[in-house]
Amino acid sequence: MEWSLFFNAFIGVLAILNPIGNMPIFLEHVENETPRVQRAVAVLMALSIFVLMLTFFIFGNRILSVFGITLPAFRLAGAIMILLVGLRMLQGKSKFEHHGIETAAVTGGTFSQARNSLSHILVPVGMPLFIGPGTITTVILFSEKSDDLLTSLMMVLVLMLSACIVGIVLVSSRYIFDKIGRNGTQIVVRFMGMILCAIAMQFLIDGVAQLLPGVLNAEFIHISAAQ
């Protein structure tokens, strides 16, 4: 079992989900809700993120087959997209620009209000803020490396853990934002951006290695000969 694969997947998925960097935007969309409803929305958002990632993890390769996209082409395209996201994060820019929405007044319990609020913010906060092209690319590329049942189950566990961390951050978002402020948030965003740029370059190396077998140094390639 390649533990480095799971560690890289966890870091890659968590970095591109960027819960700390996206936390202020989430807060903007739920600022009119009570703290209890905000926490409920955060939990539902994390669950939605996991379901979306799991969907792309299971069916991502089938989608590629339908459109006739080869794996090396997707690796290279994915590397470029992830690199762009990482560079944008290094510059301190968000993936999404908030234009403001109004949350409708809802009667009922906390869960009912949270579910209604989620229906308003799942797009664009859930997609494409959290589950954007970079996240989809990363999940599909790591699913391609899961060539047995145990590895696939461990990767699903990685996705679940990543979604749980997003949920914890969003549930605690008001407290975290008050503590670290905008400067602390920018530091985390830039660090995650640097990690994403490195992951993108690794995907690029792997894609070129598939196109030009035997040319690159095998020590720095993270794909097997069968792939």
PDB file of C-alpha atoms in Angstrom:
ATOM      1  CA  MET A   1       0.000   0.000   0.000  1.00  0.00           C
ATOM      2  CA  GLU A   2       1.458   3.370  -1.074  1.00  0.00           C
ATOM      3  CA  TRP A   3       0.932   5.663   1.895  1.00  0.00           C
ATOM      4  CA  SER A   4       2.652   8.484   0.034  1.00  0.00           C
ATOM      5  CA  LEU A   5      -0.152   8.354  -2.551  1.00  0.00           C
ATOM      6  CA  PHE A   6      -2.808   8.854   0.136  1.00  0.00           C
ATOM      7  CA  PHE A   7      -0.810  11.628   1.779  1.00  0.00           C
ATOM      8  CA  ASN A   8      -0.326  13.419  -1.551  1.00  0.00           C
ATOM      9  CA  ALA A   9      -4.015  12.995  -2.371  1.00  0.00           C
ATOM     10  CA  PHE A  10      -5.047  14.374   1.010  1.00  0.00           C
ATOM     11  CA  ILE A  11      -2.745  17.384   0.753  1.00  0.00           C
ATOM     12  CA  GLY A  12      -3.704  18.005  -2.863  1.00  0.00           C
ATOM     13  CA  VAL A  13      -7.457  17.808  -2.334  1.00  0.00           C
ATOM     14  CA  LEU A  14      -7.349  19.835   0.870  1.00  0.00           C
ATOM     15  CA  ALA A  15      -5.140  22.485  -0.716  1.00  0.00           C
ATOM     16  CA  ILE A  16      -7.390  22.980  -3.707  1.00  0.00           C
ATOM     17  CA  LEU A  17     -10.541  22.950  -1.555  1.00  0.00           C
ATOM     18  CA  ASN A  18      -8.794  25.742   0.375  1.00  0.00           C
ATOM     19  CA  PRO A  19     -11.221  25.896   3.334  1.00  0.00           C
ATOM     20  CA  ILE A  20      -9.347  28.724   5.094  1.00  0.00           C
ATOM     21  CA  GLY A  21      -9.158  30.862   1.974  1.00  0.00           C
ATOM     22  CA  ASN A  22     -12.818  30.249   1.078  1.00  0.00           C
ATOM     23  CA  MET A  23     -14.031  30.735   4.642  1.00  0.00           C
ATOM     24  CA  PRO A  24     -14.596  34.529   4.364  1.00  0.00           C
ATOM     25  CA  ILE A  25     -16.744  34.053   1.249  1.00  0.00           C
ATOM     26  CA  PHE A  26     -18.833  31.421   3.021  1.00  0.00           C
ATOM     27  CA  LEU A  27     -19.310  33.826   5.927  1.00  0.00           C
ATOM     28  CA  GLU A  28     -20.476  36.551   3.543  1.00  0.00           C
ATOM     29  CA  HIS A  29     -23.222  34.301   2.225  1.00  0.00           C
ATOM     30  CA  VAL A  30     -24.525  33.240   5.656  1.00  0.00           C
ATOM     31  CA  GLU A  31     -23.941  36.457   7.605  1.00  0.00           C
ATOM     32  CA  ASN A  32     -27.698  37.084   7.913  1.00  0.00           C
ATOM     33  CA  GLU A  33     -28.314  33.691   9.519  1.00  0.00           C
ATOM     34  CA  THR A  34     -28.188  32.897  13.214  1.00  0.00           C
ATOM     35  CA  PRO A  35     -25.015  31.176  14.505  1.00  0.00           C
ATOM     36  CA  ARG A  36     -26.910  27.889  14.880  1.00  0.00           C
ATOM     37  CA  VAL A  37     -28.164  28.001  11.291  1.00  0.00           C
ATOM     38  CA  GLN A  38     -24.672  28.975  10.087  1.00  0.00           C
ATOM     39  CA  ARG A  39     -23.237  25.852  11.694  1.00  0.00           C
ATOM     40  CA  ALA A  40     -25.985  23.676  10.203  1.00  0.00           C
ATOM     41  CA  VAL A  41     -25.330  25.137   6.743  1.00  0.00           C
ATOM     42  CA  ALA A  42     -21.617  24.404   7.195  1.00  0.00           C
ATOM     43  CA  VAL A  43     -22.340  20.742   7.963  1.00  0.00           C
ATOM     44  CA  LEU A  44     -24.662  20.400   4.967  1.00  0.00           C
ATOM     45  CA  MET A  45     -22.096  22.144   2.751  1.00  0.00           C
ATOM     46  CA  ALA A  46     -19.371  19.704   3.829  1.00  0.00           C
ATOM     47  CA  LEU A  47     -21.686  16.760   3.105  1.00  0.00           C
ATOM     48  CA  SER A  48     -22.491  18.173  -0.335  1.00  0.00           C
ATOM     49  CA  ILE A  49     -18.781  18.644  -1.082  1.00  0.00           C
ATOM     50  CA  PHE A  50     -18.080  15.016  -0.188  1.00  0.00           C
ATOM     51  CA  VAL A  51     -20.938  13.740  -2.380  1.00  0.00           C
ATOM     52  CA  LEU A  52     -19.740  15.823  -5.329  1.00  0.00           C
ATOM     53  CA  MET A  53     -16.124  14.668  -4.959  1.00  0.00           C
ATOM     54  CA  LEU A  54     -17.245  11.046  -4.610  1.00  0.00           C
ATOM     55  CA  THR A  55     -19.326  11.359  -7.786  1.00  0.00           C
ATOM     56  CA  PHE A  56     -16.351  12.600  -9.791  1.00  0.00           C
ATOM     57  CA  PHE A  57     -14.095  10.000  -8.172  1.00  0.00           C
ATOM     58  CA  ILE A  58     -16.385   7.149  -9.284  1.00  0.00           C
ATOM     59  CA  PHE A  59     -17.581   8.405 -12.657  1.00  0.00           C
ATOM     60  CA  GLY A  60     -14.784  10.765 -13.682  1.00  0.00           C
ATOM     61  CA  ASN A  61     -12.953   8.265 -15.895  1.00  0.00           C
ATOM     62  CA  ARG A  62     -16.217   7.260 -17.580  1.00  0.00           C
ATOM     63  CA  ILE A  63     -16.836  10.894 -18.410  1.00  0.00           C
ATOM     64  CA  LEU A  64     -13.397  11.044 -20.031  1.00  0.00           C
ATOM     65  CA  SER A  65     -14.195   7.952 -22.092  1.00  0.00           C
ATOM     66  CA  VAL A  66     -17.484   9.415 -23.305  1.00  0.00           C
ATOM     67  CA  PHE A  67     -15.693  12.505 -24.633  1.00  0.00           C
ATOM     68  CA  GLY A  68     -12.750  10.511 -26.000  1.00  0.00           C
ATOM     69  CA  ILE A  69     -10.157  12.237 -23.817  1.00  0.00           C
ATOM     70  CA  THR A  70      -6.891  10.365 -23.239  1.00  0.00           C
ATOM     71  CA  LEU A  71      -5.357  10.215 -19.779  1.00  0.00           C
ATOM     72  CA  PRO A  72      -2.085  11.994 -20.688  1.00  0.00           C
ATOM     73  CA  ALA A  73      -4.118  14.834 -22.250  1.00  0.00           C
ATOM     74  CA  PHE A  74      -6.207  15.131 -19.099  1.00  0.00           C
ATOM     75  CA  ARG A  75      -3.106  15.050 -16.903  1.00  0.00           C
ATOM     76  CA  LEU A  76      -1.530  17.900 -18.859  1.00  0.00           C
ATOM     77  CA  ALA A  77      -4.755  19.943 -18.995  1.00  0.00           C
ATOM     78  CA  GLY A  78      -5.345  19.289 -15.307  1.00  0.00           C
ATOM     79  CA  ALA A  79      -1.797  20.323 -14.451  1.00  0.00           C
ATOM     80  CA  ILE A  80      -2.309  23.645 -16.241  1.00  0.00           C
ATOM     81  CA  MET A  81      -5.626  24.288 -14.460  1.00  0.00           C
ATOM     82  CA  ILE A  82      -4.220  23.417 -11.038  1.00  0.00           C
ATOM     83  CA  LEU A  83      -1.161  25.568 -11.730  1.00  0.00           C
ATOM     84  CA  LEU A  84      -3.388  28.541 -12.602  1.00  0.00           C
ATOM     85  CA  VAL A  85      -5.357  28.077  -9.371  1.00  0.00           C
ATOM     86  CA  GLY A  86      -2.115  27.852  -7.388  1.00  0.00           C
ATOM     87  CA  LEU A  87      -0.668  30.975  -9.018  1.00  0.00           C
ATOM     88  CA  ARG A  88      -3.899  32.869  -8.345  1.00  0.00           C
ATOM     89  CA  MET A  89      -3.746  31.806  -4.692  1.00  0.00           C
ATOM     90  CA  LEU A  90      -0.091  32.906  -4.489  1.00  0.00           C
ATOM     91  CA  GLN A  91      -1.246  36.328  -5.662  1.00  0.00           C
ATOM     92  CA  GLY A  92      -3.865  36.373  -2.900  1.00  0.00           C
ATOM     93  CA  LYS A  93      -6.836  36.208  -5.267  1.00  0.00           C
ATOM     94  CA  SER A  94      -9.969  34.163  -4.639  1.00  0.00           C
ATOM     95  CA  LYS A  95     -11.422  31.745  -7.177  1.00  0.00           C
ATOM     96  CA  PHE A  96     -14.734  33.518  -6.928  1.00  0.00           C
ATOM     97  CA  GLU A  97     -15.819  37.106  -6.630  1.00  0.00           C
ATOM     98  CA  HIS A  98     -18.772  37.594  -4.336  1.00  0.00           C
ATOM     99  CA  HIS A  99     -21.513  39.781  -5.768  1.00  0.00           C
ATOM    100  CA  GLY A 100     -23.918  39.374  -2.892  1.00  0.00           C
ATOM    101  CA  ILE A 101     -27.185  37.476  -2.559  1.00  0.00           C
ATOM    102  CA  GLU A 102     -30.184  37.868  -0.348  1.00  0.00           C
ATOM    103  CA  THR A 103     -31.210  35.077   1.951  1.00  0.00           C
ATOM    104  CA  ALA A 104     -34.933  34.627   2.072  1.00  0.00           C
ATOM    105  CA  ALA A 105     -36.585  34.635   5.446  1.00  0.00           C
ATOM    106  CA  VAL A 106     -37.640  31.104   6.320  1.00  0.00           C
ATOM    107  CA  THR A 107     -39.766  29.829   9.120  1.00  0.00           C
ATOM    108  CA  GLY A 108     -39.237  26.449  10.688  1.00  0.00           C
ATOM    109  CA  GLY A 109     -36.514  24.621  12.542  1.00  0.00           C
ATOM    110  CA  THR A 110     -32.770  25.062  12.256  1.00  0.00           C
ATOM    111  CA  PHE A 111     -32.399  22.234   9.752  1.00  0.00           C
ATOM    112  CA  SER A 112     -35.161  23.583   7.505  1.00  0.00           C
ATOM    113  CA  GLN A 113     -33.613  27.038   7.489  1.00  0.00           C
ATOM    114  CA  ALA A 114     -30.144  25.601   6.841  1.00  0.00           C
ATOM    115  CA  ARG A 115     -31.428  23.463   3.969  1.00  0.00           C
ATOM    116  CA  ASN A 116     -33.105  26.484   2.397  1.00  0.00           C
ATOM    117  CA  SER A 117     -29.953  28.579   2.813  1.00  0.00           C
ATOM    118  CA  LEU A 118     -27.858  25.806   1.259  1.00  0.00           C
ATOM    119  CA  SER A 119     -30.155  25.727  -1.780  1.00  0.00           C
ATOM    120  CA  HIS A 120     -29.306  29.402  -2.336  1.00  0.00           C
ATOM    121  CA  ILE A 121     -25.534  29.131  -1.874  1.00  0.00           C
ATOM    122  CA  LEU A 122     -24.655  25.628  -3.134  1.00  0.00           C
ATOM    123  CA  VAL A 123     -24.064  27.406  -6.441  1.00  0.00           C
ATOM    124  CA  PRO A 124     -21.754  29.344  -6.448  1.00  0.00           C
ATOM    125  CA  VAL A 125     -20.222  28.545  -3.044  1.00  0.00           C
ATOM    126  CA  GLY A 126     -20.310  24.734  -3.311  1.00  0.00           C
ATOM    127  CA  MET A 127     -19.636  24.862  -7.055  1.00  0.00           C
ATOM    128  CA  PRO A 128     -17.405  26.354  -8.354  1.00  0.00           C
ATOM    129  CA  LEU A 129     -15.905  27.853  -5.193  1.00  0.00           C
ATOM    130  CA  PHE A 130     -15.046  24.539  -3.524  1.00  0.00           C
ATOM    131  CA  ILE A 131     -15.753  22.038  -6.306  1.00  0.00           C
ATOM    132  CA  GLY A 132     -14.292  23.838  -9.292  1.00  0.00           C
ATOM    133  CA  PRO A 133     -12.314  22.579 -12.301  1.00  0.00           C
ATOM    134  CA  GLY A 134      -9.171  22.218 -10.211  1.00  0.00           C
ATOM    135  CA  THR A 135     -10.883  20.039  -7.590  1.00  0.00           C
ATOM    136  CA  ILE A 136     -12.571  17.900 -10.240  1.00  0.00           C
ATOM    137  CA  THR A 137      -9.274  17.450 -12.058  1.00  0.00           C
ATOM    138  CA  THR A 138      -7.409  16.509  -8.885  1.00  0.00           C
ATOM    139  CA  VAL A 139     -10.035  13.950  -7.818  1.00  0.00           C
ATOM    140  CA  ILE A 140     -10.151  12.305 -11.257  1.00  0.00           C
ATOM    141  CA  LEU A 141      -6.372  12.134 -11.535  1.00  0.00           C
ATOM    142  CA  PHE A 142      -6.050  10.471  -8.147  1.00  0.00           C
ATOM    143  CA  SER A 143      -8.952   8.097  -8.907  1.00  0.00           C
ATOM    144  CA  GLU A 144      -6.986   6.955 -11.960  1.00  0.00           C
ATOM    145  CA  LYS A 145      -4.199   5.842  -9.617  1.00  0.00           C
ATOM    146  CA  SER A 146      -6.605   3.729  -7.524  1.00  0.00           C
ATOM    147  CA  ASP A 147      -6.225   0.391  -9.307  1.00  0.00           C
ATOM    148  CA  ASP A 148      -7.575  -1.943  -6.582  1.00  0.00           C
ATOM    149  CA  LEU A 149     -10.460  -2.008  -4.120  1.00  0.00           C
ATOM    150  CA  LEU A 150      -8.387  -1.293  -1.005  1.00  0.00           C
ATOM    151  CA  THR A 151      -6.706   1.716  -2.594  1.00  0.00           C
ATOM    152  CA  SER A 152     -10.082   3.011  -3.806  1.00  0.00           C
ATOM    153  CA  LEU A 153     -11.581   2.674  -0.320  1.00  0.00           C
ATOM    154  CA  MET A 154      -8.622   4.495   1.180  1.00  0.00           C
ATOM    155  CA  MET A 155      -9.002   7.274  -1.389  1.00  0.00           C
ATOM    156  CA  VAL A 156     -12.697   7.588  -0.504  1.00  0.00           C
ATOM    157  CA  LEU A 157     -11.598   7.880   3.125  1.00  0.00           C
ATOM    158  CA  VAL A 158      -9.213  10.672   2.061  1.00  0.00           C
ATOM    159  CA  LEU A 159     -12.097  12.508   0.376  1.00  0.00           C
ATOM    160  CA  MET A 160     -14.267  12.027   3.455  1.00  0.00           C
ATOM    161  CA  LEU A 161     -11.523  13.319   5.758  1.00  0.00           C
ATOM    162  CA  SER A 162     -10.962  16.337   3.509  1.00  0.00           C
ATOM    163  CA  ALA A 163     -14.693  17.132   3.503  1.00  0.00           C
ATOM    164  CA  CYS A 164     -14.794  16.747   7.307  1.00  0.00           C
ATOM    165  CA  ILE A 165     -11.954  19.246   7.700  1.00  0.00           C
ATOM    166  CA  VAL A 166     -13.810  21.659   5.420  1.00  0.00           C
ATOM    167  CA  GLY A 167     -16.888  21.191   7.609  1.00  0.00           C
ATOM    168  CA  ILE A 168     -14.921  21.805  10.809  1.00  0.00           C
ATOM    169  CA  VAL A 169     -13.391  24.972   9.364  1.00  0.00           C
ATOM    170  CA  LEU A 170     -16.759  26.270   8.165  1.00  0.00           C
ATOM    171  CA  VAL A 171     -18.482  25.424  11.454  1.00  0.00           C
ATOM    172  CA  SER A 172     -15.718  27.319  13.273  1.00  0.00           C
ATOM    173  CA  SER A 173     -15.405  29.996  10.578  1.00  0.00           C
ATOM    174  CA  ARG A 174     -16.671  32.898  12.669  1.00  0.00           C
ATOM    175  CA  TYR A 175     -14.251  32.104  15.480  1.00  0.00           C
ATOM    176  CA  ILE A 176     -11.296  31.385  13.156  1.00  0.00           C
ATOM    177  CA  PHE A 177     -11.779  34.542  11.111  1.00  0.00           C
ATOM    178  CA  ASP A 178     -11.934  36.664  14.265  1.00  0.00           C
ATOM    179  CA  LYS A 179      -8.682  35.105  15.493  1.00  0.00           C
ATOM    180  CA  ILE A 180      -6.452  35.054  12.395  1.00  0.00           C
ATOM    181  CA  GLY A 181      -7.977  38.025  10.558  1.00  0.00           C
ATOM    182  CA  ARG A 182      -7.499  38.832   6.886  1.00  0.00           C
ATOM    183  CA  ASN A 183      -3.679  38.855   7.071  1.00  0.00           C
ATOM    184  CA  GLY A 184      -3.565  35.357   8.552  1.00  0.00           C
ATOM    185  CA  THR A 185      -6.024  34.151   5.940  1.00  0.00           C
ATOM    186  CA  GLN A 186      -3.843  35.516   3.135  1.00  0.00           C
ATOM    187  CA  ILE A 187      -0.775  33.741   4.544  1.00  0.00           C
ATOM    188  CA  VAL A 188      -2.603  30.394   4.536  1.00  0.00           C
ATOM    189  CA  VAL A 189      -3.939  31.002   1.010  1.00  0.00           C
ATOM    190  CA  ARG A 190      -0.461  31.758  -0.353  1.00  0.00           C
ATOM    191  CA  PHE A 191       1.079  28.709   1.324  1.00  0.00           C
ATOM    192  CA  MET A 192      -1.635  26.448  -0.116  1.00  0.00           C
ATOM    193  CA  GLY A 193      -1.023  28.072  -3.500  1.00  0.00           C
ATOM    194  CA  MET A 194       2.638  27.104  -3.393  1.00  0.00           C
ATOM    195  CA  ILE A 195       1.700  23.499  -2.568  1.00  0.00           C
ATOM    196  CA  LEU A 196      -0.762  23.417  -5.470  1.00  0.00           C
ATOM    197  CA  CYS A 197       1.873  24.712  -7.912  1.00  0.00           C
ATOM    198  CA  ALA A 198       4.201  21.880  -6.881  1.00  0.00           C
ATOM    199  CA  ILE A 199       1.415  19.301  -7.288  1.00  0.00           C
ATOM    200  CA  ALA A 200       0.588  20.735 -10.722  1.00  0.00           C
ATOM    201  CA  MET A 201       4.195  20.350 -11.849  1.00  0.00           C
ATOM    202  CA  GLN A 202       4.185  16.724 -10.672  1.00  0.00           C
ATOM    203  CA  PHE A 203       1.043  16.056 -12.731  1.00  0.00           C
ATOM    204  CA  LEU A 204       2.797  17.708 -15.691  1.00  0.00           C
ATOM    205  CA  ILE A 205       5.849  15.479 -15.278  1.00  0.00           C
ATOM    206  CA  ASP A 206       3.623  12.382 -15.071  1.00  0.00           C
ATOM    207  CA  GLY A 207       1.719  13.395 -18.204  1.00  0.00           C
ATOM    208  CA  VAL A 208       4.881  13.979 -20.224  1.00  0.00           C
ATOM    209  CA  ALA A 209       6.276  10.662 -18.937  1.00  0.00           C
ATOM    210  CA  GLN A 210       3.253   8.849 -20.393  1.00  0.00           C
ATOM    211  CA  LEU A 211       3.709  10.578 -23.747  1.00  0.00           C
ATOM    212  CA  LEU A 212       7.494  10.052 -23.814  1.00  0.00           C
ATOM    213  CA  PRO A 213       8.178   6.781 -21.956  1.00  0.00           C
ATOM    214  CA  GLY A 214      11.798   6.243 -20.979  1.00  0.00           C
ATOM    215  CA  VAL A 215      12.826   9.866 -21.538  1.00  0.00           C
ATOM    216  CA  LEU A 216      12.377  11.299 -18.053  1.00  0.00           C
ATOM    217  CA  ASN A 217      14.134  10.186 -14.870  1.00  0.00           C
ATOM    218  CA  ALA A 218      11.915   7.424 -13.421  1.00  0.00           C
ATOM    219  CA  GLU A 219      12.849   8.509  -9.890  1.00  0.00           C
ATOM    220  CA  PHE A 220      10.659  11.589 -10.225  1.00  0.00           C
ATOM    221  CA  ILE A 221       7.662   9.938 -11.901  1.00  0.00           C
ATOM    222  CA  HIS A 222       4.663   8.884  -9.788  1.00  0.00           C
ATOM    223  CA  ILE A 223       2.962   6.564 -12.284  1.00  0.00           C
ATOM    224  CA  SER A 224       3.557   2.881 -12.868  1.00  0.00           C
ATOM    225  CA  ALA A 225       4.612   1.372 -16.151  1.00  0.00           C
ATOM    226  CA  ALA A 226       1.089  -0.024 -16.644  1.00  0.00           C
ATOM    227  CA  GLN A 227      -0.338   3.458 -16.591  1.00  0.00           C
TER     228      GLN A 227
END
